[in-house]
Short mmCIF file of C-alpha atoms in Angstrom, two decimals:
data_model
loop_
_atom_site.label_atom_id
_atom_site.label_comp_id
_atom_site.label_asym_id
_atom_site.label_seq_id
_atom_site.Cartn_x
_atom_site.Cartn_y
_atom_site.Cartn_z
CA UNK A 188 0.00 0.00 0.00
CA UNK A 189 1.20 3.50 -0.80
CA UNK A 190 2.67 5.21 2.25
CA UNK A 191 3.25 8.65 0.74
CA UNK A 192 1.12 11.63 1.71
CA UNK A 193 -1.90 12.55 -0.36
CA UNK A 194 -0.07 15.74 -1.31
CA UNK A 195 2.71 13.74 -2.97
CA UNK A 196 0.19 11.48 -4.68
CA UNK A 197 -1.78 14.48 -5.99
CA UNK A 198 1.43 16.00 -7.35
CA UNK A 199 2.31 12.72 -9.04
CA UNK A 200 -1.17 12.36 -10.56
CA UNK A 201 -0.81 15.97 -11.74
CA UNK A 202 2.04 14.97 -14.02
CA UNK A 203 -0.53 13.27 -16.26
CA UNK A 204 -2.15 15.83 -18.58
CA UNK A 205 -5.89 15.57 -19.23
CA UNK A 206 -8.50 17.42 -21.19
CA UNK A 207 -11.16 19.41 -19.37
CA UNK A 208 -14.87 18.76 -19.74
CA UNK A 209 -18.12 19.95 -18.21
CA UNK A 210 -21.04 17.69 -17.39
CA UNK A 211 -24.31 19.60 -17.90
CA UNK A 212 -27.85 18.60 -16.97
CA UNK A 213 -31.22 19.88 -15.85
CA UNK A 214 -32.22 18.74 -12.36
CA UNK A 215 -35.72 17.80 -11.19
CA UNK A 216 -36.35 21.43 -10.17
CA UNK A 217 -35.62 22.58 -13.73
CA UNK A 218 -32.28 24.18 -12.81
CA UNK A 219 -29.61 24.01 -15.51
CA UNK A 220 -26.36 22.93 -13.85
CA UNK A 221 -22.80 21.98 -14.73
CA UNK A 222 -19.68 20.59 -13.10
CA UNK A 223 -16.08 20.59 -14.34
CA UNK A 224 -14.38 17.21 -14.69
CA UNK A 225 -11.05 15.94 -15.97
CA UNK A 226 -11.49 12.24 -15.25
CA UNK A 227 -13.17 11.38 -18.56
CA UNK A 228 -12.38 8.63 -21.05
CA UNK A 229 -13.94 6.82 -23.97
CA UNK A 230 -14.83 3.27 -22.96
CA UNK A 231 -16.21 1.54 -26.06
CA UNK A 232 -17.04 2.24 -29.69
CA UNK A 233 -19.36 -0.77 -30.11
CA UNK A 234 -21.56 -0.01 -28.28
CA UNK A 235 -20.56 3.64 -27.85
CA UNK A 236 -19.85 4.26 -24.17
CA UNK A 237 -17.90 6.66 -21.96
CA UNK A 238 -16.89 6.79 -18.34
CA UNK A 239 -15.97 9.52 -15.90
CA UNK A 240 -15.41 9.81 -12.18
CA UNK A 241 -17.22 11.91 -9.59
CA UNK A 242 -15.99 12.67 -6.08
CA UNK A 243 -18.48 11.39 -3.51
CA UNK A 244 -18.07 14.64 -1.56
CA UNK A 245 -19.28 16.71 -4.54
CA UNK A 246 -22.26 18.89 -3.72
CA UNK A 247 -23.88 17.57 -6.92
CA UNK A 248 -23.19 13.90 -6.18
CA UNK A 249 -26.74 12.82 -5.28
CA UNK A 250 -28.32 14.91 -8.05
CA UNK A 251 -26.05 13.44 -10.71
CA UNK A 252 -26.68 9.88 -9.54
CA UNK A 253 -30.42 10.50 -9.94
CA UNK A 254 -30.49 11.94 -13.46
CA UNK A 255 -31.11 9.83 -16.55
CA UNK A 256 -29.26 11.85 -19.15
CA UNK A 257 -26.62 14.55 -19.41
CA UNK A 258 -24.10 15.96 -21.85
CA UNK A 259 -20.35 16.25 -21.78
CA UNK A 260 -18.83 19.41 -23.32
CA UNK A 261 -15.10 19.35 -24.09
CA UNK A 262 -13.80 22.82 -23.26
CA UNK A 263 -11.63 24.86 -25.60
CA UNK A 264 -8.46 26.63 -24.54
CA UNK A 265 -10.53 29.84 -24.46
CA UNK A 266 -12.89 28.51 -21.77
CA UNK A 267 -10.68 28.41 -18.68
CA UNK A 268 -12.99 30.80 -16.82
CA UNK A 269 -15.89 28.38 -17.31
CA UNK A 270 -13.77 25.50 -16.01
CA UNK A 271 -12.87 27.50 -12.88
CA UNK A 272 -16.45 28.64 -12.33
CA UNK A 273 -18.06 25.21 -12.54
CA UNK A 274 -15.33 23.58 -10.43
CA UNK A 275 -16.43 25.60 -7.38
CA UNK A 276 -18.68 24.06 -4.76
CA UNK A 277 -22.21 25.44 -4.32
CA UNK A 278 -22.32 27.40 -7.59
CA UNK A 279 -23.03 25.17 -10.56
CA UNK A 280 -25.69 27.27 -12.27
CA UNK A 281 -25.40 27.79 -16.02
CA UNK A 282 -27.31 31.09 -15.74
CA UNK A 283 -24.22 33.21 -16.46
CA UNK A 284 -22.61 30.74 -18.89
CA UNK A 285 -23.52 30.62 -22.57
CA UNK A 286 -25.12 27.27 -23.31
CA UNK A 287 -27.69 25.80 -25.66
CA UNK A 288 -29.96 22.79 -25.92
CA UNK A 289 -29.06 19.78 -28.04
CA UNK A 290 -30.53 16.29 -28.24
CA UNK A 291 -30.97 15.02 -24.68
CA UNK A 292 -29.33 17.96 -22.95
CA UNK A 293 -27.39 21.19 -22.77
CA UNK A 294 -23.93 22.06 -24.08
CA UNK A 295 -21.49 24.83 -23.33
CA UNK A 296 -21.36 27.17 -26.33
CA UNK A 297 -17.91 27.31 -27.93
CA UNK A 298 -16.92 23.84 -26.76
CA UNK A 299 -14.72 21.81 -29.13
CA UNK A 300 -17.02 18.81 -29.00
CA UNK A 301 -19.89 17.32 -27.05
CA UNK A 302 -21.45 13.97 -26.24
CA UNK A 303 -25.04 13.35 -25.16
CA UNK A 304 -25.39 10.37 -22.81
CA UNK A 305 -27.75 8.25 -20.77
CA UNK A 306 -26.75 6.54 -17.54
CA UNK A 307 -25.71 2.92 -17.80
CA UNK A 308 -24.24 2.12 -14.38
CA UNK A 309 -22.42 3.57 -11.40
CA UNK A 310 -19.51 1.76 -9.79
CA UNK A 311 -18.55 2.61 -6.22
CA UNK A 312 -14.76 2.86 -5.90
CA UNK A 313 -12.80 4.55 -3.10
CA UNK A 314 -13.70 8.20 -2.56
CA UNK A 315 -15.17 8.46 -6.08
CA UNK A 316 -17.83 6.77 -8.17
CA UNK A 317 -17.23 5.69 -11.74
CA UNK A 318 -20.13 6.65 -13.99
CA UNK A 319 -20.57 4.61 -17.16
CA UNK A 320 -22.84 6.07 -19.83
CA UNK A 321 -24.21 5.13 -23.23
CA UNK A 322 -23.52 7.69 -25.97
CA UNK A 323 -26.69 8.87 -27.72
CA UNK A 324 -25.32 11.67 -29.91
CA UNK A 325 -22.12 13.64 -30.43
CA UNK A 326 -20.60 16.46 -32.44
CA UNK A 327 -17.06 17.64 -33.06
CA UNK A 328 -16.32 21.38 -33.31
CA UNK A 329 -13.16 23.28 -34.21
CA UNK A 330 -10.68 24.67 -31.71
CA UNK A 331 -7.92 23.55 -29.40
CA UNK A 332 -8.51 21.88 -26.02
CA UNK A 333 -8.14 23.25 -22.55
CA UNK A 334 -5.60 21.06 -20.71
CA UNK A 335 -5.24 20.34 -16.98
CA UNK A 336 -1.64 19.62 -15.99
CA UNK A 337 0.32 20.18 -12.79
CA UNK A 338 -2.86 21.31 -10.99
CA UNK A 339 -3.25 24.18 -13.46
CA UNK A 340 -5.14 24.90 -16.66
CA UNK A 341 -2.96 25.30 -19.73
CA UNK A 342 -3.08 24.73 -23.49
CA UNK A 343 -1.22 22.68 -26.05
CA UNK A 344 1.23 25.47 -26.93
CA UNK A 345 2.42 26.19 -23.40
CA UNK A 346 2.35 22.56 -22.29
#
C-alpha cells in the first residue's frame, strides 16, 4: 500500500495531462447545472460508451446519480474561466454561462465537442464513483482543447 502523503500522490497524478470537460444537466427542479471534470475517457465504440469519475463529496453527487441523461462538453483553450467557475462548490448554475440545448441535454457554447449520454451504471470505488454512460449523440467542433496539468489549466502550446 502507498505510504506517501496525499499531497505527494496528488502531485504525481498531476504529471498526467488531461483534457477538461463539463457535465451539464437539468435537475428535477428545472435548474440548468454543470460541473467541471477531468477524469473522462472513452470506454467503447461498439456499443458507444464513456466513463468519468465523480468525487463522492461533490455537492452535486446525489443529483447526478439520480439523473437519466446529461451531456459532456469538451472545453476549448478559451474557456478556462468556465472550467474554474463550474469547479467551485455550491455554484453550478449555467445562468451566467452561454449554453444551448441539443438532443438530450445542454452544451457549453464554444466547446470543441460534445457527447449526449444516458446513464448505464455507477460503480462505487474509493472516494469516487465511476459513472458509465451510453452515448446517444455527439458532435465535433473546431478549436484547441483546454488542458489540466500540474494542478493548473494550460493549453497545447504552453504545455
